PDB file of C-alpha atoms and ligand atoms in Angstrom:
ATOM      1  CA  MET A   1       1.680 -27.273 -39.413  1.00 94.00           C
ATOM      2  CA  THR A   2       3.607 -27.861 -36.167  1.00 96.00           C
ATOM      3  CA  ILE A   3       3.740 -25.579 -33.119  1.00 96.00           C
ATOM      4  CA  ASP A   4       7.218 -24.534 -34.235  1.00 95.00           C
ATOM      5  CA  ASP A   5       5.995 -23.720 -37.775  1.00 95.00           C
ATOM      6  CA  PHE A   6       3.323 -21.529 -36.245  1.00 94.00           C
ATOM      7  CA  ARG A   7       5.861 -19.716 -34.071  1.00 94.00           C
ATOM      8  CA  ALA A   8       7.890 -18.960 -37.199  1.00 95.00           C
ATOM      9  CA  LEU A   9       4.758 -17.610 -38.913  1.00 94.00           C
ATOM     10  CA  PHE A  10       4.095 -15.392 -35.919  1.00 92.00           C
ATOM     11  CA  ARG A  11       7.615 -13.979 -36.040  1.00 94.00           C
ATOM     12  CA  LYS A  12       7.376 -13.382 -39.792  1.00 95.00           C
ATOM     13  CA  HIS A  13       4.103 -11.446 -39.630  1.00 95.00           C
ATOM     14  CA  LEU A  14       4.705  -9.425 -36.490  1.00 94.00           C
ATOM     15  CA  SER A  15       8.378  -8.478 -36.740  1.00 92.00           C
ATOM     16  CA  GLY A  16       8.777  -4.906 -37.857  1.00 84.00           C
ATOM     17  CA  HIS A  17       6.097  -3.485 -35.610  1.00 80.00           C
ATOM     18  CA  THR A  18       6.544  -5.599 -32.460  1.00 86.00           C
ATOM     19  CA  GLU A  19       9.639  -6.257 -30.331  1.00 89.00           C
ATOM     20  CA  PRO A  20      11.027  -9.848 -30.614  1.00 91.00           C
ATOM     21  CA  GLU A  21      10.422 -10.691 -26.911  1.00 91.00           C
ATOM     22  CA  GLU A  22       6.899  -9.333 -27.186  1.00 91.00           C
ATOM     23  CA  ILE A  23       6.264 -11.508 -30.275  1.00 94.00           C
ATOM     24  CA  GLU A  24       7.410 -14.564 -28.333  1.00 94.00           C
ATOM     25  CA  ASN A  25       5.146 -13.621 -25.441  1.00 93.00           C
ATOM     26  CA  LEU A  26       2.119 -13.025 -27.709  1.00 95.00           C
ATOM     27  CA  CYS A  27       2.729 -16.327 -29.447  1.00 96.00           C
ATOM     28  CA  PHE A  28       2.780 -18.212 -26.134  1.00 95.00           C
ATOM     29  CA  ILE A  29      -0.421 -16.486 -24.969  1.00 95.00           C
ATOM     30  CA  ALA A  30      -2.167 -17.415 -28.239  1.00 96.00           C
ATOM     31  CA  LEU A  31      -0.947 -21.034 -28.095  1.00 97.00           C
ATOM     32  CA  GLN A  32      -1.869 -21.383 -24.406  1.00 95.00           C
ATOM     33  CA  HIS A  33      -5.359 -20.059 -25.155  1.00 95.00           C
ATOM     34  CA  VAL A  34      -6.017 -22.286 -28.156  1.00 97.00           C
ATOM     35  CA  LEU A  35      -4.247 -25.480 -27.074  1.00 96.00           C
ATOM     36  CA  GLY A  36      -5.038 -25.255 -23.355  1.00 95.00           C
ATOM     37  CA  MET A  37      -1.406 -26.073 -22.559  1.00 95.00           C
ATOM     38  CA  SER A  38       1.084 -24.404 -20.207  1.00 94.00           C
ATOM     39  CA  ARG A  39       4.197 -22.618 -21.504  1.00 93.00           C
ATOM     40  CA  VAL A  40       6.372 -25.499 -20.380  1.00 96.00           C
ATOM     41  CA  GLU A  41       4.146 -28.036 -22.150  1.00 96.00           C
ATOM     42  CA  ILE A  42       4.231 -25.948 -25.326  1.00 96.00           C
ATOM     43  CA  SER A  43       8.032 -25.670 -25.183  1.00 94.00           C
ATOM     44  CA  LEU A  44       8.286 -29.453 -24.778  1.00 96.00           C
ATOM     45  CA  SER A  45       5.868 -30.153 -27.679  1.00 94.00           C
ATOM     46  CA  ARG A  46       7.358 -28.001 -30.411  1.00 93.00           C
ATOM     47  CA  LYS A  47       7.004 -30.697 -33.076  1.00 95.00           C
ATOM     48  CA  GLN A  48       3.351 -31.405 -32.214  1.00 96.00           C
ATOM     49  CA  MET A  49       0.989 -31.034 -35.202  1.00 96.00           C
ATOM     50  CA  LEU A  50      -1.856 -28.526 -34.955  1.00 96.00           C
ATOM     51  CA  ASN A  51      -5.282 -29.726 -36.105  1.00 97.00           C
ATOM     52  CA  ASN A  52      -7.329 -27.753 -38.664  1.00 97.00           C
ATOM     53  CA  LEU A  53      -9.454 -25.928 -36.109  1.00 97.00           C
ATOM     54  CA  GLN A  54      -6.416 -24.947 -34.005  1.00 97.00           C
ATOM     55  CA  GLU A  55      -4.607 -23.716 -37.115  1.00 96.00           C
ATOM     56  CA  LYS A  56      -7.627 -21.651 -38.227  1.00 97.00           C
ATOM     57  CA  THR A  57      -8.139 -20.120 -34.772  1.00 97.00           C
ATOM     58  CA  LEU A  58      -4.461 -19.237 -34.405  1.00 97.00           C
ATOM     59  CA  SER A  59      -4.396 -17.640 -37.867  1.00 96.00           C
ATOM     60  CA  LYS A  60      -7.407 -15.485 -36.957  1.00 97.00           C
ATOM     61  CA  ILE A  61      -5.624 -14.361 -33.777  1.00 97.00           C
ATOM     62  CA  LEU A  62      -2.519 -13.530 -35.795  1.00 96.00           C
ATOM     63  CA  ASP A  63      -4.561 -11.494 -38.316  1.00 96.00           C
ATOM     64  CA  ARG A  64      -6.045  -9.414 -35.500  1.00 95.00           C
ATOM     65  CA  LEU A  65      -2.630  -8.894 -33.890  1.00 95.00           C
ATOM     66  CA  VAL A  66      -1.301  -7.655 -37.218  1.00 93.00           C
ATOM     67  CA  GLN A  67      -4.130  -5.069 -37.100  1.00 92.00           C
ATOM     68  CA  SER A  68      -2.692  -3.939 -33.703  1.00 91.00           C
ATOM     69  CA  GLU A  69      -5.550  -5.320 -31.629  1.00 94.00           C
ATOM     70  CA  PRO A  70      -4.421  -6.139 -28.065  1.00 95.00           C
ATOM     71  CA  ILE A  71      -4.113  -9.880 -27.407  1.00 96.00           C
ATOM     72  CA  GLN A  72      -6.178  -9.498 -24.206  1.00 96.00           C
ATOM     73  CA  TYR A  73      -9.193  -8.249 -26.186  1.00 96.00           C
ATOM     74  CA  ILE A  74      -8.732 -10.983 -28.791  1.00 97.00           C
ATOM     75  CA  ILE A  75      -8.768 -13.817 -26.281  1.00 97.00           C
ATOM     76  CA  GLY A  76     -11.103 -11.914 -23.924  1.00 96.00           C
ATOM     77  CA  THR A  77      -9.163 -12.438 -20.699  1.00 96.00           C
ATOM     78  CA  THR A  78      -6.077 -11.344 -18.831  1.00 96.00           C
ATOM     79  CA  GLU A  79      -4.367 -12.147 -15.572  1.00 95.00           C
ATOM     80  CA  PHE A  80      -4.093  -9.601 -12.760  1.00 98.00           C
ATOM     81  CA  TYR A  81      -2.758 -10.167  -9.247  1.00 98.00           C
ATOM     82  CA  GLY A  82      -2.950 -13.938  -9.806  1.00 97.00           C
ATOM     83  CA  LEU A  83      -6.628 -13.870 -10.846  1.00 98.00           C
ATOM     84  CA  GLU A  84      -8.303 -14.149 -14.236  1.00 97.00           C
ATOM     85  CA  PHE A  85     -10.320 -11.196 -15.535  1.00 98.00           C
ATOM     86  CA  GLN A  86     -12.592 -10.891 -18.546  1.00 98.00           C
ATOM     87  CA  VAL A  87     -11.769  -7.799 -20.585  1.00 98.00           C
ATOM     88  CA  ASN A  88     -13.366  -6.201 -23.636  1.00 96.00           C
ATOM     89  CA  PRO A  89     -13.285  -2.815 -25.372  1.00 94.00           C
ATOM     90  CA  ALA A  90     -15.470  -1.315 -22.587  1.00 96.00           C
ATOM     91  CA  THR A  91     -12.772  -2.000 -19.989  1.00 97.00           C
ATOM     92  CA  LEU A  92      -9.191  -0.866 -19.780  1.00 95.00           C
ATOM     93  CA  ILE A  93      -6.734  -3.760 -19.880  1.00 96.00           C
ATOM     94  CA  PRO A  94      -5.279  -3.986 -16.342  1.00 97.00           C
ATOM     95  CA  ARG A  95      -1.586  -3.050 -16.244  1.00 95.00           C
ATOM     96  CA  PRO A  96       1.286  -4.497 -14.167  1.00 94.00           C
ATOM     97  CA  GLU A  97       1.831  -1.067 -12.526  1.00 96.00           C
ATOM     98  CA  THR A  98      -1.667  -1.344 -11.078  1.00 98.00           C
ATOM     99  CA  GLU A  99      -0.762  -4.690  -9.505  1.00 98.00           C
ATOM    100  CA  GLU A 100       1.983  -2.799  -7.665  1.00 98.00           C
ATOM    101  CA  LEU A 101      -0.616  -0.359  -6.352  1.00 98.00           C
ATOM    102  CA  VAL A 102      -2.759  -3.256  -5.084  1.00 97.00           C
ATOM    103  CA  GLU A 103       0.310  -4.761  -3.429  1.00 96.00           C
ATOM    104  CA  TRP A 104       1.021  -1.437  -1.675  1.00 96.00           C
ATOM    105  CA  ILE A 105      -2.533  -1.346  -0.311  1.00 95.00           C
ATOM    106  CA  VAL A 106      -2.360  -4.952   0.864  1.00 93.00           C
ATOM    107  CA  THR A 107       0.957  -4.400   2.637  1.00 91.00           C
ATOM    108  CA  SER A 108      -0.011  -1.052   4.088  1.00 88.00           C
ATOM    109  CA  GLY A 109      -0.721  -2.558   7.437  1.00 65.00           C
ATOM    110  CA  ILE A 110      -4.238  -1.612   8.321  1.00 58.00           C
ATOM    111  CA  GLY A 111      -5.347  -4.294   5.892  1.00 50.00           C
ATOM    112  CA  ILE A 112      -5.114  -7.892   6.693  1.00 50.00           C
ATOM    113  CA  GLN A 113      -5.980  -8.165  10.417  1.00 56.00           C
ATOM    114  CA  ASN A 114      -8.584  -5.430  10.540  1.00 61.00           C
ATOM    115  CA  SER A 115     -11.970  -7.065  10.101  1.00 70.00           C
ATOM    116  CA  GLY A 116     -14.703  -5.334   8.130  1.00 87.00           C
ATOM    117  CA  LEU A 117     -12.358  -2.877   6.443  1.00 92.00           C
ATOM    118  CA  LYS A 118     -14.437  -0.661   4.145  1.00 95.00           C
ATOM    119  CA  ILE A 119     -12.825  -0.067   0.767  1.00 96.00           C
ATOM    120  CA  LEU A 120     -13.969   1.983  -2.234  1.00 98.00           C
ATOM    121  CA  ASP A 121     -12.452   1.726  -5.745  1.00 98.00           C
ATOM    122  CA  ILE A 122     -13.284   4.683  -8.018  1.00 98.00           C
ATOM    123  CA  GLY A 123     -13.146   4.047 -11.792  1.00 98.00           C
ATOM    124  CA  THR A 124     -13.131   0.282 -11.453  1.00 98.00           C
ATOM    125  CA  GLY A 125     -13.137  -0.747 -15.148  1.00 98.00           C
ATOM    126  CA  SER A 126     -12.771  -4.546 -15.226  1.00 98.00           C
ATOM    127  CA  GLY A 127     -12.958  -4.487 -11.405  1.00 98.00           C
ATOM    128  CA  CYS A 128      -9.333  -5.618 -11.171  1.00 98.00           C
ATOM    129  CA  ILE A 129      -8.406  -3.492  -8.116  1.00 98.00           C
ATOM    130  CA  ALA A 130     -11.654  -3.993  -6.179  1.00 98.00           C
ATOM    131  CA  ILE A 131     -11.815  -7.735  -6.846  1.00 98.00           C
ATOM    132  CA  SER A 132      -8.137  -8.370  -6.042  1.00 97.00           C
ATOM    133  CA  LEU A 133      -8.529  -6.505  -2.739  1.00 96.00           C
ATOM    134  CA  ALA A 134     -11.744  -8.349  -1.853  1.00 96.00           C
ATOM    135  CA  HIS A 135     -10.006 -11.628  -2.678  1.00 96.00           C
ATOM    136  CA  THR A 136      -6.883 -10.846  -0.636  1.00 94.00           C
ATOM    137  CA  ILE A 137      -8.313  -8.955   2.357  1.00 92.00           C
ATOM    138  CA  LYS A 138     -10.917 -11.564   3.164  1.00 87.00           C
ATOM    139  CA  SER A 139     -12.986  -9.704   5.741  1.00 87.00           C
ATOM    140  CA  SER A 140     -13.201  -6.448   3.784  1.00 92.00           C
ATOM    141  CA  GLN A 141     -16.365  -4.855   2.406  1.00 95.00           C
ATOM    142  CA  VAL A 142     -15.552  -3.556  -1.046  1.00 97.00           C
ATOM    143  CA  SER A 143     -17.548  -1.171  -3.244  1.00 98.00           C
ATOM    144  CA  ALA A 144     -16.605   0.079  -6.691  1.00 98.00           C
ATOM    145  CA  ILE A 145     -17.790   2.957  -8.863  1.00 98.00           C
ATOM    146  CA  ASP A 146     -17.635   3.489 -12.619  1.00 98.00           C
ATOM    147  CA  ILE A 147     -19.387   5.793 -15.056  1.00 97.00           C
ATOM    148  CA  SER A 148     -19.608   3.027 -17.664  1.00 97.00           C
ATOM    149  CA  SER A 149     -22.493   0.557 -17.356  1.00 97.00           C
ATOM    150  CA  GLU A 150     -20.767  -1.739 -19.852  1.00 97.00           C
ATOM    151  CA  ALA A 151     -17.584  -1.832 -17.773  1.00 98.00           C
ATOM    152  CA  LEU A 152     -19.652  -2.518 -14.645  1.00 98.00           C
ATOM    153  CA  LYS A 153     -21.351  -5.494 -16.329  1.00 98.00           C
ATOM    154  CA  THR A 154     -17.946  -7.024 -16.997  1.00 98.00           C
ATOM    155  CA  ALA A 155     -16.700  -6.151 -13.501  1.00 98.00           C
ATOM    156  CA  SER A 156     -19.753  -7.869 -11.942  1.00 98.00           C
ATOM    157  CA  GLN A 157     -19.075 -11.016 -13.976  1.00 98.00           C
ATOM    158  CA  ASN A 158     -15.439 -10.898 -12.871  1.00 98.00           C
ATOM    159  CA  ALA A 159     -16.509 -10.683  -9.226  1.00 98.00           C
ATOM    160  CA  VAL A 160     -18.695 -13.774  -9.688  1.00 98.00           C
ATOM    161  CA  SER A 161     -16.006 -15.775 -11.497  1.00 98.00           C
ATOM    162  CA  ASN A 162     -13.473 -14.878  -8.800  1.00 98.00           C
ATOM    163  CA  GLN A 163     -15.984 -15.700  -6.053  1.00 98.00           C
ATOM    164  CA  VAL A 164     -15.925 -12.370  -4.239  1.00 98.00           C
ATOM    165  CA  ASP A 165     -18.625  -9.999  -3.145  1.00 97.00           C
ATOM    166  CA  VAL A 166     -18.223  -6.428  -4.418  1.00 98.00           C
ATOM    167  CA  THR A 167     -20.952  -3.774  -4.567  1.00 98.00           C
ATOM    168  CA  PHE A 168     -20.834  -2.029  -7.953  1.00 98.00           C
ATOM    169  CA  ILE A 169     -22.281   1.465  -8.369  1.00 98.00           C
ATOM    170  CA  GLU A 170     -22.845   3.334 -11.629  1.00 98.00           C
ATOM    171  CA  LYS A 171     -21.918   6.944 -10.952  1.00 97.00           C
ATOM    172  CA  ASP A 172     -20.117   9.937 -12.479  1.00 97.00           C
ATOM    173  CA  ILE A 173     -17.595  10.776  -9.787  1.00 98.00           C
ATOM    174  CA  LEU A 174     -17.061  14.279 -11.177  1.00 97.00           C
ATOM    175  CA  GLN A 175     -20.754  15.023 -10.501  1.00 97.00           C
ATOM    176  CA  THR A 176     -20.748  13.478  -7.019  1.00 97.00           C
ATOM    177  CA  GLU A 177     -21.116  15.866  -4.057  1.00 96.00           C
ATOM    178  CA  LYS A 178     -20.595  13.329  -1.287  1.00 95.00           C
ATOM    179  CA  LEU A 179     -19.852   9.619  -0.952  1.00 96.00           C
ATOM    180  CA  ASP A 180     -22.589   7.426   0.497  1.00 91.00           C
ATOM    181  CA  THR A 181     -20.670   6.320   3.603  1.00 95.00           C
ATOM    182  CA  SER A 182     -17.215   6.559   5.209  1.00 96.00           C
ATOM    183  CA  TYR A 183     -14.302   4.344   4.215  1.00 96.00           C
ATOM    184  CA  ASP A 184     -11.005   3.039   5.607  1.00 94.00           C
ATOM    185  CA  ILE A 185      -9.427   2.969   2.159  1.00 95.00           C
ATOM    186  CA  ILE A 186     -10.285   4.764  -1.065  1.00 97.00           C
ATOM    187  CA  VAL A 187      -8.338   3.808  -4.179  1.00 98.00           C
ATOM    188  CA  SER A 188      -8.483   5.110  -7.709  1.00 98.00           C
ATOM    189  CA  ASN A 189      -6.696   4.639 -10.994  1.00 98.00           C
ATOM    190  CA  PRO A 190      -8.559   7.414 -12.791  1.00 98.00           C
ATOM    191  CA  PRO A 191      -8.078   8.670 -16.348  1.00 97.00           C
ATOM    192  CA  TYR A 192      -4.780  10.593 -16.339  1.00 96.00           C
ATOM    193  CA  VAL A 193      -3.257  10.676 -19.825  1.00 94.00           C
ATOM    194  CA  ARG A 194      -3.151  14.182 -21.277  1.00 94.00           C
ATOM    195  CA  ASP A 195      -4.239  14.657 -24.884  1.00 88.00           C
ATOM    196  CA  LEU A 196      -0.714  15.941 -25.583  1.00 92.00           C
ATOM    197  CA  GLU A 197       0.672  12.496 -24.635  1.00 93.00           C
ATOM    198  CA  LYS A 198      -1.336  10.727 -27.348  1.00 87.00           C
ATOM    199  CA  LYS A 199       1.605  10.922 -29.728  1.00 84.00           C
ATOM    200  CA  GLU A 200       3.725   8.795 -27.345  1.00 85.00           C
ATOM    201  CA  MET A 201       1.118   6.044 -27.229  1.00 87.00           C
ATOM    202  CA  ARG A 202       1.165   2.811 -29.153  1.00 84.00           C
ATOM    203  CA  ALA A 203      -1.493   2.211 -31.825  1.00 83.00           C
ATOM    204  CA  ASN A 204      -2.830  -0.866 -30.060  1.00 83.00           C
ATOM    205  CA  VAL A 205      -3.721   1.271 -27.004  1.00 86.00           C
ATOM    206  CA  LEU A 206      -4.857   4.372 -28.873  1.00 86.00           C
ATOM    207  CA  ASN A 207      -7.113   2.565 -31.355  1.00 86.00           C
ATOM    208  CA  ASN A 208      -8.613  -0.021 -29.058  1.00 87.00           C
ATOM    209  CA  GLU A 209      -8.867   0.963 -25.407  1.00 86.00           C
ATOM    210  CA  PRO A 210     -11.748   3.175 -24.198  1.00 87.00           C
ATOM    211  CA  GLU A 211     -11.033   6.927 -24.501  1.00 86.00           C
ATOM    212  CA  LYS A 212     -13.095   7.659 -21.411  1.00 87.00           C
ATOM    213  CA  ALA A 213     -10.837   5.417 -19.345  1.00 88.00           C
ATOM    214  CA  LEU A 214      -7.635   7.101 -20.411  1.00 92.00           C
ATOM    215  CA  PHE A 215      -7.753  10.758 -21.293  1.00 92.00           C
ATOM    216  CA  VAL A 216      -8.019  14.072 -19.490  1.00 94.00           C
ATOM    217  CA  PRO A 217      -7.844  17.588 -20.928  1.00 92.00           C
ATOM    218  CA  ASP A 218      -4.382  19.169 -21.230  1.00 93.00           C
ATOM    219  CA  ASP A 219      -5.584  22.231 -19.302  1.00 94.00           C
ATOM    220  CA  ASP A 220      -6.955  20.265 -16.313  1.00 95.00           C
ATOM    221  CA  PRO A 221      -5.035  16.970 -16.088  1.00 96.00           C
ATOM    222  CA  LEU A 222      -5.587  16.522 -12.344  1.00 97.00           C
ATOM    223  CA  VAL A 223      -9.358  16.986 -12.506  1.00 97.00           C
ATOM    224  CA  PHE A 224     -10.033  13.495 -11.088  1.00 98.00           C
ATOM    225  CA  TYR A 225      -7.377  13.828  -8.353  1.00 98.00           C
ATOM    226  CA  LYS A 226      -8.841  17.145  -7.184  1.00 98.00           C
ATOM    227  CA  LYS A 227     -12.392  15.793  -7.064  1.00 98.00           C
ATOM    228  CA  ILE A 228     -11.556  12.408  -5.527  1.00 98.00           C
ATOM    229  CA  GLY A 229      -9.074  14.004  -3.084  1.00 98.00           C
ATOM    230  CA  ASN A 230     -11.767  16.355  -1.790  1.00 98.00           C
ATOM    231  CA  LEU A 231     -14.403  13.623  -1.545  1.00 98.00           C
ATOM    232  CA  ALA A 232     -11.912  11.368   0.250  1.00 98.00           C
ATOM    233  CA  LEU A 233     -10.954  14.034   2.756  1.00 96.00           C
ATOM    234  CA  GLU A 234     -14.630  14.273   3.711  1.00 96.00           C
ATOM    235  CA  ASP A 235     -15.452  10.583   3.696  1.00 95.00           C
ATOM    236  CA  LEU A 236     -12.326   8.748   4.790  1.00 96.00           C
ATOM    237  CA  LYS A 237     -12.259   7.743   8.459  1.00 94.00           C
ATOM    238  CA  ASN A 238      -9.528   9.357  10.559  1.00 91.00           C
ATOM    239  CA  ASN A 239      -6.172   7.869   9.549  1.00 91.00           C
ATOM    240  CA  GLY A 240      -7.919   6.387   6.504  1.00 94.00           C
ATOM    241  CA  MET A 241      -5.817   6.049   3.377  1.00 95.00           C
ATOM    242  CA  LEU A 242      -6.239   7.307  -0.154  1.00 98.00           C
ATOM    243  CA  PHE A 243      -4.284   5.482  -2.880  1.00 98.00           C
ATOM    244  CA  PHE A 244      -3.878   6.743  -6.427  1.00 98.00           C
ATOM    245  CA  GLU A 245      -2.204   5.532  -9.570  1.00 98.00           C
ATOM    246  CA  ILE A 246      -0.795   8.640 -11.225  1.00 98.00           C
ATOM    247  CA  ASN A 247       0.628  10.084 -14.426  1.00 97.00           C
ATOM    248  CA  GLU A 248       4.405   9.544 -14.314  1.00 96.00           C
ATOM    249  CA  TYR A 249       4.997  13.157 -15.438  1.00 97.00           C
ATOM    250  CA  LEU A 250       2.768  14.715 -12.776  1.00 97.00           C
ATOM    251  CA  GLY A 251       4.076  13.181  -9.542  1.00 98.00           C
ATOM    252  CA  ALA A 252       5.179  16.412  -7.855  1.00 98.00           C
ATOM    253  CA  GLU A 253       2.020  18.300  -8.884  1.00 98.00           C
ATOM    254  CA  THR A 254      -0.238  15.514  -7.609  1.00 98.00           C
ATOM    255  CA  VAL A 255       1.607  15.352  -4.266  1.00 98.00           C
ATOM    256  CA  SER A 256       1.264  19.171  -3.847  1.00 98.00           C
ATOM    257  CA  LEU A 257      -2.396  19.041  -4.727  1.00 98.00           C
ATOM    258  CA  LEU A 258      -3.111  16.438  -2.020  1.00 98.00           C
ATOM    259  CA  LYS A 259      -1.049  18.308   0.593  1.00 98.00           C
ATOM    260  CA  ASN A 260      -2.850  21.553  -0.248  1.00 97.00           C
ATOM    261  CA  ILE A 261      -6.232  19.863   0.068  1.00 96.00           C
ATOM    262  CA  GLY A 262      -5.262  18.845   3.623  1.00 95.00           C
ATOM    263  CA  PHE A 263      -3.826  15.306   3.641  1.00 96.00           C
ATOM    264  CA  LYS A 264      -1.229  15.032   6.401  1.00 88.00           C
ATOM    265  CA  GLU A 265       1.116  12.368   5.007  1.00 95.00           C
ATOM    266  CA  VAL A 266       1.603  12.031   1.261  1.00 98.00           C
ATOM    267  CA  ALA A 267       4.023   9.427  -0.102  1.00 98.00           C
ATOM    268  CA  LEU A 268       5.044   9.100  -3.747  1.00 98.00           C
ATOM    269  CA  ARG A 269       6.259   5.742  -5.050  1.00 98.00           C
ATOM    270  CA  GLN A 270       7.893   4.581  -8.296  1.00 98.00           C
ATOM    271  CA  ASP A 271       6.872   1.524 -10.289  1.00 96.00           C
ATOM    272  CA  LEU A 272       9.199  -1.308 -11.348  1.00 94.00           C
ATOM    273  CA  PHE A 273      10.374   0.828 -14.261  1.00 94.00           C
ATOM    274  CA  GLY A 274      11.437   3.629 -11.887  1.00 97.00           C
ATOM    275  CA  LYS A 275       8.600   5.951 -12.937  1.00 97.00           C
ATOM    276  CA  ASP A 276       6.576   8.019 -10.451  1.00 98.00           C
ATOM    277  CA  ARG A 277       3.419   5.924 -10.489  1.00 98.00           C
ATOM    278  CA  MET A 278       1.503   5.851  -7.222  1.00 98.00           C
ATOM    279  CA  ILE A 279       0.637   7.896  -4.170  1.00 98.00           C
ATOM    280  CA  ARG A 280      -0.589   7.084  -0.680  1.00 97.00           C
ATOM    281  CA  ALA A 281      -2.141   9.921   1.301  1.00 97.00           C
ATOM    282  CA  ILE A 282      -3.248   9.590   4.910  1.00 95.00           C
ATOM    283  CA  LYS A 283      -6.092  11.664   6.347  1.00 94.00           C
TER     284      LYS A 283
HETATM  285  C1  SAM B 301      -7.696   4.223 -16.080  1.00 64.05           C
HETATM  286  S1  SAM B 301      -9.214   3.333 -16.068  1.00 64.05           S
HETATM  287  C2  SAM B 301      -8.930   2.258 -14.683  1.00 64.05           C
HETATM  288  C3  SAM B 301      -9.665   0.964 -14.770  1.00 64.05           C
HETATM  289  C4  SAM B 301      -9.264  -0.050 -13.693  1.00 64.05           C
HETATM  290  N1  SAM B 301      -9.464   0.480 -12.351  1.00 64.05           N
HETATM  291  C5  SAM B 301      -7.811  -0.461 -13.866  1.00 64.05           C
HETATM  292  O1  SAM B 301      -6.987  -0.063 -13.031  1.00 64.05           O
HETATM  293  O2  SAM B 301      -7.501  -1.184 -14.834  1.00 64.05           O
HETATM  294  C6  SAM B 301     -10.325   4.574 -15.463  1.00 64.05           C
HETATM  295  C7  SAM B 301     -11.771   4.130 -15.249  1.00 64.05           C
HETATM  296  O3  SAM B 301     -12.505   5.280 -14.795  1.00 64.05           O
HETATM  297  C8  SAM B 301     -13.788   5.284 -15.381  1.00 64.05           C
HETATM  298  N2  SAM B 301     -14.271   6.688 -15.406  1.00 64.05           N
HETATM  299  C9  SAM B 301     -13.974   7.666 -16.309  1.00 64.05           C
HETATM  300  N3  SAM B 301     -14.608   8.795 -15.995  1.00 64.05           N
HETATM  301  C10 SAM B 301     -15.320   8.544 -14.868  1.00 64.05           C
HETATM  302  C11 SAM B 301     -16.188   9.337 -14.072  1.00 64.05           C
HETATM  303  N4  SAM B 301     -16.438  10.622 -14.372  1.00 64.05           N
HETATM  304  N5  SAM B 301     -16.779   8.756 -12.995  1.00 64.05           N
HETATM  305  C12 SAM B 301     -16.534   7.451 -12.695  1.00 64.05           C
HETATM  306  N6  SAM B 301     -15.712   6.653 -13.418  1.00 64.05           N
HETATM  307  C13 SAM B 301     -15.112   7.193 -14.490  1.00 64.05           C
HETATM  308  C14 SAM B 301     -13.588   4.686 -16.760  1.00 64.05           C
HETATM  309  O4  SAM B 301     -14.800   4.161 -17.276  1.00 64.05           O
HETATM  310  C15 SAM B 301     -12.509   3.631 -16.478  1.00 64.05           C
HETATM  311  O5  SAM B 301     -13.108   2.380 -16.215  1.00 64.05           O
END
């Protein structure tokens, strides 16, 4: 079987439940992973024959994709902010919107020149936010909290493979009365999907990604924002910044909540798709 034959097989098995551009993208990711070639190399080698092992491995990947398993869990890695991260069912798969949040933090000014900037990431998952910030803001001291010991194991390995130093802490933030020290920046992408939104979600997310990372009760959807907002108001330094990724449907409510708690400047920002997606609040 050639690379082109395999691409046709991919299209045949996935069309119907996956968009054509997405099929093409998944196929490239699978081929890159198995053949160790770049997209350009693959495009230039379309008539290249696959060996038996490559064919078998690619077929297994295709079978799992047909079962709606996310490609990132199948191959075990994903790219975020130019770095490679291990992911598994204990960690949420980092999203492009979250890269925009990291970019906002990095460009928010107090960052780059300020040496020894203290940063805390709450609900770190794979560690994507904490590790990208530690990698980009070289002199920063970054800590990261998660309730899941399994996620923290993966995050620690990601810090090692990306050659950064991050302090990981296992903690339930909803049961935390006070943070251990004061920070210049606190960031969180907490669970924010309401149970009522489950019906809008794709099967590959719903059936594979960790519930604890995603969902909040319909009757208290801002529970994490309230708790983290209050903790941050206590433990951010003066003029320190709190960054949140937010539920696109709850932008106005989340802004009001932070203003009512006592943050002086609260800015709401849209993601690339024009959806209310992130907030910066200054103490
Ligand atoms: C939406 S995910 C974000 C993961 C990662 N920061 C990212 O952006 O891809 C939320 C994370 O919060 C963690 N989490 C859920 N409840 C928590 C709690 N009570 N205390 C601390 N972390 C919690 C989950 O384990 C999960 O890793």
